[in-house]
Amino acid sequence: MENLIALLVAAPLLGAAVLLCGGRRLDRAGHWIGTVLAAASFVIGAVLFTDMLGRGAEDRALHQHLYSWIPVEGFQADVAFQLDQLSMTFVLLITGVGTLIHIYSIGYMEHDERRRRFFGYLNLFLAAMLILVIADNYLLLYVGWEGVGLASYLLIGFWQHKPSAATAAKKAFLVNRVGDMGLSIAIMLMFTTFGTFAFGPVLEATGDTSEGKLTAIGLMLLLAACGKSAQVPLQSWLGDAMEGPTPVSALIHAATMVTAGVYLIVRSGAIFNGAPDAQLAVVVVGAVTLLFGAIVGCAKDDIKKALAGSTMSQIGYMILAAGLGPIGYVFAIMHLVTHGFFKAGLFLGAGSVMHGMNDEVDMRKYGGLRKFMPVTFLTFGLGYLAIIGFPGLSGFFSKDMIIEAAFAKGGTEGWILGSVTLLGAAITAFYMTRVMLLTFFGEKRWQPDAEGHEPHPHESPKSMTIPMIVLAFGSVFAGGFFSIGDRFVHWLEPVTGHDHGHAPVSATTVTAATMVVLVIGVAVAWVMYGRKPVPVVAPRGSLLTRAARRDLLQDDFNHVVLVRGGEHLTRSLVYVDHTLVDGVVNGTAASMGGLSGRLRKLQNGYARSYAVSMFGGAAVLIAATLLMRAV
Amino acid sequence: MNPVNYLYLAALLFTIGASGVLIRRNAIVVFMCVELMLNACNLTLVAFSRMHGNLDGQIIAFFTMVVAAAEVVIGLAIIVSLFRSRHSASVDDASLMKL
């Protein structure tokens, strides 16, 4: 069985190679090749999953050693895979949701002449993400990590003829590099501390390592996670990444990329368990991002950017849960999976709406679309109910668990975190209801575009609606399926460990509180956007609204602090270089030149002047000799 | 007679020779002044030899004479060829190391 693990990666990797090297002759079949290979990977994953279920909880992990990558004395890097319950969860999510997005893209990208290349990149994305989650050491994980960065760059900038897309791709890549730096430093620290970077030995050895070292490694891992998962302070790329085609957004936000940071933290749980300071930093980052993303999501009129803010916020929930330690690891992953379903569904829904609306993204120009796009409305609506945590749907279970776990952290910290997650739930309900009302309810507000084409909203083709329906099923049932009898907890417990904590309030109280804030959020949104007509041109708004429209000034902050600061730093360094360093060098050269110019005059060719020098020299020598003798 | 007087004479001759080398332009005169300085040295050597009562100084004086003879041969040859090429015996005219 373990020999199948490499095939998981091989299938999409083969697809990427064939599609990207195959040239134009594959243009007509390219999308099918890509989709079939993605599906093949899912089938292999499913086979491995059924096989895994057949074994006891303790010996479910499979290992496959492919080959020695860098065999050097004292430095062993292997290309080896490890498939345990945690990796398995990710494999099924990535290949499952990934395949659905492939199918959706067949319809969505139908009129794009570079569709073959698009599918090649999608396959590359899947392959890189699979390497990331099934690697058995941090170095191979890093390979996948960078591969994901590359694939996201290619896909965000897929419509490279648009300068905004090219810039967004570059931005995503550069911001990710900052995080990658953290991961590479963490791996180096691991190697100097433990002498290895394979998961098994490193995570076992954490018990005998000083807390300081673990904290350093933990903080570097957190920096890495911030970059990939778009957490404060490295969140600025996510909003701009919406420049890519919508299936890419769905893929980045649901199955690949942003989930990598959560995986990294949960996988490195043993390190964080031994470093409470690093854990605190994780929790703080999660809590801040949770609110940050939610606030940004409230103000955006661009449907994709509103959803991007929502992703940031939901990943914040997961990071927060992962920072809680064994109380939260399982729930972080559980929310990740359910979020994978409903966020992919929401993005595909948004893509479907744009498809029917001439690629219009401004929600203020939608309105009343439920009559024109019934399937999209239904699936998007179920995704919406799932994300706000409507009782019985996926988000209800997974988010509720995280809120409970936050309270169970105990002490003041527990109360603060619990309140933040509750507040986040309220804002989530608000902005998602806003998206829903603006898009599907109210009056129709669309207008002819610049060339006078009246949009004719219509339902999308089958290849697009079927994935949305499947994902809607996941959004509705996944949470309940995982929660009945604590299935998901028992499934992941052997890998991540689990701890119930000491909840200061009962689970029922937390659920009740969640329901109350949910109703408040929905009600406020209805009062603001449902009861009265929505203006097509956005009103000026309060100071907070305007700041949130500008992503809470994150780009301005980066510009002022990093760009300007960097410019000033380089300018002052250039100045020092020019005046001080060059001054010393040039001064030495000039003084040597001047001196030699003077000395040159002595060599005038006149025998008598040489004679004078000789006499002078002799006189000096004799005088010196006499003086020495006298002394 | 006091041998120190020979030293005074030698010093005088040496000074005359040295100033001649530094001041005069004519190569022949410069050359003769060099000879004068050499012979002033010889005189000192012989005088010291006499004063110390050994023959070391006189022997060295012979060496000086041999060197001076050789120098005269080469020096005159150079001066003659210089004069042939430049039609002048001034040392200042030969200020370049080419013709």
PDB file of C-alpha atoms in Angstrom, chain A residues 357-558:
ATOM      1  CA  MET A 357     -22.796  39.183 -15.250  1.00  0.00           C
ATOM      2  CA  ASN A 358     -20.089  39.953 -17.836  1.00  0.00           C
ATOM      3  CA  ASP A 359     -17.337  39.632 -15.212  1.00  0.00           C
ATOM      4  CA  GLU A 360     -18.798  42.411 -13.091  1.00  0.00           C
ATOM      5  CA  VAL A 361     -17.478  42.101  -9.527  1.00  0.00           C
ATOM      6  CA  ASP A 362     -19.145  45.061  -7.823  1.00  0.00           C
ATOM      7  CA  MET A 363     -21.924  43.700  -5.641  1.00  0.00           C
ATOM      8  CA  ARG A 364     -23.707  47.043  -5.744  1.00  0.00           C
ATOM      9  CA  LYS A 365     -24.391  46.339  -9.404  1.00  0.00           C
ATOM     10  CA  TYR A 366     -25.956  42.907  -8.769  1.00  0.00           C
ATOM     11  CA  GLY A 367     -29.209  42.601  -6.878  1.00  0.00           C
ATOM     12  CA  GLY A 368     -32.119  40.248  -7.285  1.00  0.00           C
ATOM     13  CA  LEU A 369     -30.112  37.514  -8.949  1.00  0.00           C
ATOM     14  CA  ARG A 370     -31.884  34.671  -7.178  1.00  0.00           C
ATOM     15  CA  LYS A 371     -34.521  34.482  -9.886  1.00  0.00           C
ATOM     16  CA  PHE A 372     -31.956  34.312 -12.683  1.00  0.00           C
ATOM     17  CA  MET A 373     -29.495  31.863 -11.150  1.00  0.00           C
ATOM     18  CA  PRO A 374     -31.449  29.423  -9.005  1.00  0.00           C
ATOM     19  CA  VAL A 375     -28.740  26.780  -8.683  1.00  0.00           C
ATOM     20  CA  THR A 376     -26.034  29.298  -7.883  1.00  0.00           C
ATOM     21  CA  PHE A 377     -28.383  30.961  -5.398  1.00  0.00           C
ATOM     22  CA  LEU A 378     -29.143  27.704  -3.681  1.00  0.00           C
ATOM     23  CA  THR A 379     -25.554  26.457  -3.426  1.00  0.00           C
ATOM     24  CA  PHE A 380     -24.195  29.879  -2.496  1.00  0.00           C
ATOM     25  CA  GLY A 381     -26.982  30.199   0.066  1.00  0.00           C
ATOM     26  CA  LEU A 382     -26.071  26.864   1.675  1.00  0.00           C
ATOM     27  CA  GLY A 383     -22.423  27.896   1.761  1.00  0.00           C
ATOM     28  CA  TYR A 384     -23.515  31.172   3.338  1.00  0.00           C
ATOM     29  CA  LEU A 385     -25.550  29.409   6.014  1.00  0.00           C
ATOM     30  CA  ALA A 386     -22.606  27.102   6.675  1.00  0.00           C
ATOM     31  CA  ILE A 387     -20.055  29.872   7.103  1.00  0.00           C
ATOM     32  CA  ILE A 388     -22.163  31.964   9.474  1.00  0.00           C
ATOM     33  CA  GLY A 389     -22.736  28.836  11.554  1.00  0.00           C
ATOM     34  CA  PHE A 390     -26.445  28.190  10.995  1.00  0.00           C
ATOM     35  CA  PRO A 391     -27.429  25.336  13.338  1.00  0.00           C
ATOM     36  CA  GLY A 392     -26.894  21.927  11.820  1.00  0.00           C
ATOM     37  CA  LEU A 393     -24.604  23.022   8.998  1.00  0.00           C
ATOM     38  CA  SER A 394     -20.857  22.455   8.828  1.00  0.00           C
ATOM     39  CA  GLY A 395     -19.689  25.819  10.073  1.00  0.00           C
ATOM     40  CA  PHE A 396     -21.958  25.606  13.080  1.00  0.00           C
ATOM     41  CA  PHE A 397     -20.127  22.574  14.429  1.00  0.00           C
ATOM     42  CA  SER A 398     -16.567  23.483  13.593  1.00  0.00           C
ATOM     43  CA  LYS A 399     -16.747  27.151  14.600  1.00  0.00           C
ATOM     44  CA  ASP A 400     -18.637  26.346  17.758  1.00  0.00           C
ATOM     45  CA  MET A 401     -15.890  23.898  18.723  1.00  0.00           C
ATOM     46  CA  ILE A 402     -13.237  26.566  18.271  1.00  0.00           C
ATOM     47  CA  ILE A 403     -15.183  29.066  20.364  1.00  0.00           C
ATOM     48  CA  GLU A 404     -15.600  26.446  23.089  1.00  0.00           C
ATOM     49  CA  ALA A 405     -11.905  25.577  22.904  1.00  0.00           C
ATOM     50  CA  ALA A 406     -11.014  29.274  23.191  1.00  0.00           C
ATOM     51  CA  PHE A 407     -13.044  29.540  26.401  1.00  0.00           C
ATOM     52  CA  ALA A 408     -11.536  26.258  27.622  1.00  0.00           C
ATOM     53  CA  LYS A 409      -8.048  27.788  27.429  1.00  0.00           C
ATOM     54  CA  GLY A 410      -8.898  29.011  30.932  1.00  0.00           C
ATOM     55  CA  GLY A 411      -8.237  32.158  32.903  1.00  0.00           C
ATOM     56  CA  THR A 412      -8.396  35.696  31.576  1.00  0.00           C
ATOM     57  CA  GLU A 413      -6.815  34.567  28.321  1.00  0.00           C
ATOM     58  CA  GLY A 414      -9.670  32.152  27.783  1.00  0.00           C
ATOM     59  CA  TRP A 415     -12.291  34.843  28.337  1.00  0.00           C
ATOM     60  CA  ILE A 416     -10.542  37.298  26.006  1.00  0.00           C
ATOM     61  CA  LEU A 417     -10.100  34.717  23.251  1.00  0.00           C
ATOM     62  CA  GLY A 418     -13.646  33.477  23.700  1.00  0.00           C
ATOM     63  CA  SER A 419     -15.022  36.993  23.376  1.00  0.00           C
ATOM     64  CA  VAL A 420     -12.908  37.683  20.306  1.00  0.00           C
ATOM     65  CA  THR A 421     -14.131  34.531  18.584  1.00  0.00           C
ATOM     66  CA  LEU A 422     -17.728  35.396  19.474  1.00  0.00           C
ATOM     67  CA  LEU A 423     -17.281  38.920  18.148  1.00  0.00           C
ATOM     68  CA  GLY A 424     -15.755  37.432  15.001  1.00  0.00           C
ATOM     69  CA  ALA A 425     -18.799  35.183  14.617  1.00  0.00           C
ATOM     70  CA  ALA A 426     -21.084  38.218  14.829  1.00  0.00           C
ATOM     71  CA  ILE A 427     -19.108  40.133  12.202  1.00  0.00           C
ATOM     72  CA  THR A 428     -18.998  37.031   9.998  1.00  0.00           C
ATOM     73  CA  ALA A 429     -22.765  36.819  10.138  1.00  0.00           C
ATOM     74  CA  PHE A 430     -22.955  40.517   9.251  1.00  0.00           C
ATOM     75  CA  TYR A 431     -20.690  40.592   6.239  1.00  0.00           C
ATOM     76  CA  MET A 432     -21.840  37.305   4.766  1.00  0.00           C
ATOM     77  CA  THR A 433     -25.461  38.402   5.065  1.00  0.00           C
ATOM     78  CA  ARG A 434     -24.447  41.640   3.361  1.00  0.00           C
ATOM     79  CA  VAL A 435     -22.882  39.711   0.478  1.00  0.00           C
ATOM     80  CA  MET A 436     -25.971  37.551   0.220  1.00  0.00           C
ATOM     81  CA  LEU A 437     -28.439  40.460   0.296  1.00  0.00           C
ATOM     82  CA  LEU A 438     -26.478  42.608  -2.138  1.00  0.00           C
ATOM     83  CA  THR A 439     -26.065  39.798  -4.637  1.00  0.00           C
ATOM     84  CA  PHE A 440     -29.244  37.798  -4.647  1.00  0.00           C
ATOM     85  CA  PHE A 441     -31.943  39.948  -3.048  1.00  0.00           C
ATOM     86  CA  GLY A 442     -33.387  43.391  -3.493  1.00  0.00           C
ATOM     87  CA  GLU A 443     -33.912  45.237  -6.744  1.00  0.00           C
ATOM     88  CA  LYS A 444     -31.874  44.521  -9.842  1.00  0.00           C
ATOM     89  CA  ARG A 445     -29.242  47.219 -10.062  1.00  0.00           C
ATOM     90  CA  TRP A 446     -27.184  46.212 -13.063  1.00  0.00           C
ATOM     91  CA  GLN A 447     -26.589  48.658 -15.873  1.00  0.00           C
ATOM     92  CA  PRO A 448     -25.195  48.447 -19.404  1.00  0.00           C
ATOM     93  CA  ASP A 449     -21.388  48.408 -19.408  1.00  0.00           C
ATOM     94  CA  ALA A 450     -19.156  50.891 -21.200  1.00  0.00           C
ATOM     95  CA  GLU A 451     -19.869  49.381 -24.647  1.00  0.00           C
ATOM     96  CA  GLY A 452     -23.599  49.369 -24.040  1.00  0.00           C
ATOM     97  CA  HIS A 453     -23.982  45.608 -23.449  1.00  0.00           C
ATOM     98  CA  GLU A 454     -26.854  44.939 -21.098  1.00  0.00           C
ATOM     99  CA  PRO A 455     -25.896  41.987 -18.855  1.00  0.00           C
ATOM    100  CA  HIS A 456     -28.171  38.999 -19.257  1.00  0.00           C
ATOM    101  CA  PRO A 457     -27.817  37.047 -16.025  1.00  0.00           C
ATOM    102  CA  HIS A 458     -28.091  33.349 -16.747  1.00  0.00           C
ATOM    103  CA  GLU A 459     -27.347  30.096 -15.023  1.00  0.00           C
ATOM    104  CA  SER A 460     -23.893  28.641 -15.649  1.00  0.00           C
ATOM    105  CA  PRO A 461     -23.269  25.409 -17.583  1.00  0.00           C
ATOM    106  CA  LYS A 462     -23.426  21.990 -15.940  1.00  0.00           C
ATOM    107  CA  SER A 463     -19.658  21.648 -15.589  1.00  0.00           C
ATOM    108  CA  MET A 464     -19.804  24.638 -13.264  1.00  0.00           C
ATOM    109  CA  THR A 465     -22.979  23.921 -11.337  1.00  0.00           C
ATOM    110  CA  ILE A 466     -22.246  20.262 -10.541  1.00  0.00           C
ATOM    111  CA  PRO A 467     -19.096  21.007  -8.514  1.00  0.00           C
ATOM    112  CA  MET A 468     -21.050  23.706  -6.707  1.00  0.00           C
ATOM    113  CA  ILE A 469     -23.778  21.234  -5.822  1.00  0.00           C
ATOM    114  CA  VAL A 470     -21.263  18.679  -4.552  1.00  0.00           C
ATOM    115  CA  LEU A 471     -19.552  21.297  -2.438  1.00  0.00           C
ATOM    116  CA  ALA A 472     -22.917  22.453  -1.100  1.00  0.00           C
ATOM    117  CA  PHE A 473     -23.523  18.893   0.124  1.00  0.00           C
ATOM    118  CA  GLY A 474     -20.159  19.049   1.898  1.00  0.00           C
ATOM    119  CA  SER A 475     -21.024  22.416   3.395  1.00  0.00           C
ATOM    120  CA  VAL A 476     -24.249  21.048   4.798  1.00  0.00           C
ATOM    121  CA  PHE A 477     -23.287  17.622   6.057  1.00  0.00           C
ATOM    122  CA  ALA A 478     -19.531  17.536   6.710  1.00  0.00           C
ATOM    123  CA  GLY A 479     -19.675  19.247  10.100  1.00  0.00           C
ATOM    124  CA  GLY A 480     -22.422  17.051  11.436  1.00  0.00           C
ATOM    125  CA  PHE A 481     -20.746  13.929  10.062  1.00  0.00           C
ATOM    126  CA  PHE A 482     -17.471  14.809  11.779  1.00  0.00           C
ATOM    127  CA  SER A 483     -19.087  15.731  15.079  1.00  0.00           C
ATOM    128  CA  ILE A 484     -21.377  12.781  15.651  1.00  0.00           C
ATOM    129  CA  GLY A 485     -19.674  10.709  18.311  1.00  0.00           C
ATOM    130  CA  ASP A 486     -16.580  12.928  18.106  1.00  0.00           C
ATOM    131  CA  ARG A 487     -15.537  11.043  14.964  1.00  0.00           C
ATOM    132  CA  PHE A 488     -13.040  13.609  13.832  1.00  0.00           C
ATOM    133  CA  VAL A 489     -11.466  13.914  17.272  1.00  0.00           C
ATOM    134  CA  HIS A 490     -10.908  10.159  17.473  1.00  0.00           C
ATOM    135  CA  TRP A 491      -9.552  10.130  13.940  1.00  0.00           C
ATOM    136  CA  LEU A 492      -6.902  12.807  14.499  1.00  0.00           C
ATOM    137  CA  GLU A 493      -6.154  12.223  18.165  1.00  0.00           C
ATOM    138  CA  PRO A 494      -3.299   9.710  17.605  1.00  0.00           C
ATOM    139  CA  VAL A 495      -1.399  12.329  15.601  1.00  0.00           C
ATOM    140  CA  THR A 496      -2.156  15.634  17.254  1.00  0.00           C
ATOM    141  CA  GLY A 497      -3.200  14.617  20.726  1.00  0.00           C
ATOM    142  CA  HIS A 498      -6.311  16.032  22.339  1.00  0.00           C
ATOM    143  CA  ASP A 499      -7.174  17.693  25.593  1.00  0.00           C
ATOM    144  CA  HIS A 500     -10.576  18.869  26.735  1.00  0.00           C
ATOM    145  CA  GLY A 501      -9.360  21.803  28.809  1.00  0.00           C
ATOM    146  CA  HIS A 502     -11.459  23.319  31.560  1.00  0.00           C
ATOM    147  CA  ALA A 503     -14.361  25.199  30.131  1.00  0.00           C
ATOM    148  CA  PRO A 504     -15.541  27.944  32.492  1.00  0.00           C
ATOM    149  CA  VAL A 505     -18.952  27.855  30.854  1.00  0.00           C
ATOM    150  CA  SER A 506     -20.938  24.912  29.582  1.00  0.00           C
ATOM    151  CA  ALA A 507     -21.045  23.981  25.910  1.00  0.00           C
ATOM    152  CA  THR A 508     -24.750  24.814  25.795  1.00  0.00           C
ATOM    153  CA  THR A 509     -24.088  28.350  27.017  1.00  0.00           C
ATOM    154  CA  VAL A 510     -21.440  28.860  24.354  1.00  0.00           C
ATOM    155  CA  THR A 511     -23.762  27.584  21.639  1.00  0.00           C
ATOM    156  CA  ALA A 512     -26.535  29.832  22.901  1.00  0.00           C
ATOM    157  CA  ALA A 513     -24.193  32.828  22.909  1.00  0.00           C
ATOM    158  CA  THR A 514     -23.075  31.984  19.374  1.00  0.00           C
ATOM    159  CA  MET A 515     -26.696  31.875  18.266  1.00  0.00           C
ATOM    160  CA  VAL A 516     -27.396  35.234  19.865  1.00  0.00           C
ATOM    161  CA  VAL A 517     -24.455  36.995  18.161  1.00  0.00           C
ATOM    162  CA  LEU A 518     -25.371  35.266  14.904  1.00  0.00           C
ATOM    163  CA  VAL A 519     -28.892  36.665  15.042  1.00  0.00           C
ATOM    164  CA  ILE A 520     -27.563  40.114  15.937  1.00  0.00           C
ATOM    165  CA  GLY A 521     -25.133  40.064  12.987  1.00  0.00           C
ATOM    166  CA  VAL A 522     -27.781  38.962  10.509  1.00  0.00           C
ATOM    167  CA  ALA A 523     -30.314  41.456  11.867  1.00  0.00           C
ATOM    168  CA  VAL A 524     -27.922  44.398  11.611  1.00  0.00           C
ATOM    169  CA  ALA A 525     -27.055  43.435   8.041  1.00  0.00           C
ATOM    170  CA  TRP A 526     -30.731  43.144   7.152  1.00  0.00           C
ATOM    171  CA  VAL A 527     -31.496  46.563   8.646  1.00  0.00           C
ATOM    172  CA  MET A 528     -28.655  48.130   6.673  1.00  0.00           C
ATOM    173  CA  TYR A 529     -28.953  46.339   3.338  1.00  0.00           C
ATOM    174  CA  GLY A 530     -32.183  44.366   3.201  1.00  0.00           C
ATOM    175  CA  ARG A 531     -34.855  46.775   4.414  1.00  0.00           C
ATOM    176  CA  LYS A 532     -34.115  49.682   2.110  1.00  0.00           C
ATOM    177  CA  PRO A 533     -32.733  49.905  -1.441  1.00  0.00           C
ATOM    178  CA  VAL A 534     -28.975  49.817  -1.777  1.00  0.00           C
ATOM    179  CA  PRO A 535     -27.333  52.755  -3.593  1.00  0.00           C
ATOM    180  CA  VAL A 536     -25.373  51.739  -6.681  1.00  0.00           C
ATOM    181  CA  VAL A 537     -22.586  54.149  -5.865  1.00  0.00           C
ATOM    182  CA  ALA A 538     -21.048  53.408  -2.507  1.00  0.00           C
ATOM    183  CA  PRO A 539     -21.701  56.149   0.091  1.00  0.00           C
ATOM    184  CA  ARG A 540     -18.680  57.833   1.587  1.00  0.00           C
ATOM    185  CA  GLY A 541     -19.014  55.925   4.825  1.00  0.00           C
ATOM    186  CA  SER A 542     -17.453  56.397   8.228  1.00  0.00           C
ATOM    187  CA  LEU A 543     -13.753  56.637   8.906  1.00  0.00           C
ATOM    188  CA  LEU A 544     -13.601  52.935   9.766  1.00  0.00           C
ATOM    189  CA  THR A 545     -15.455  51.980   6.574  1.00  0.00           C
ATOM    190  CA  ARG A 546     -13.096  53.992   4.437  1.00  0.00           C
ATOM    191  CA  ALA A 547     -10.089  52.478   6.203  1.00  0.00           C
ATOM    192  CA  ALA A 548     -11.528  48.989   5.770  1.00  0.00           C
ATOM    193  CA  ARG A 549     -12.092  49.626   2.058  1.00  0.00           C
ATOM    194  CA  ARG A 550      -8.382  50.296   1.870  1.00  0.00           C
ATOM    195  CA  ASP A 551      -7.732  46.987   3.664  1.00  0.00           C
ATOM    196  CA  LEU A 552      -7.382  48.791   7.010  1.00  0.00           C
ATOM    197  CA  LEU A 553      -4.454  50.740   5.561  1.00  0.00           C
ATOM    198  CA  GLN A 554      -2.257  47.656   5.375  1.00  0.00           C
ATOM    199  CA  ASP A 555      -0.716  48.712   2.065  1.00  0.00           C
ATOM    200  CA  ASP A 556      -0.296  52.283   3.267  1.00  0.00           C
ATOM    201  CA  PHE A 557       1.407  50.961   6.377  1.00  0.00           C
ATOM    202  CA  ASN A 558       3.708  48.767   4.314  1.00  0.00           C
TER     203      ASN A 558
END
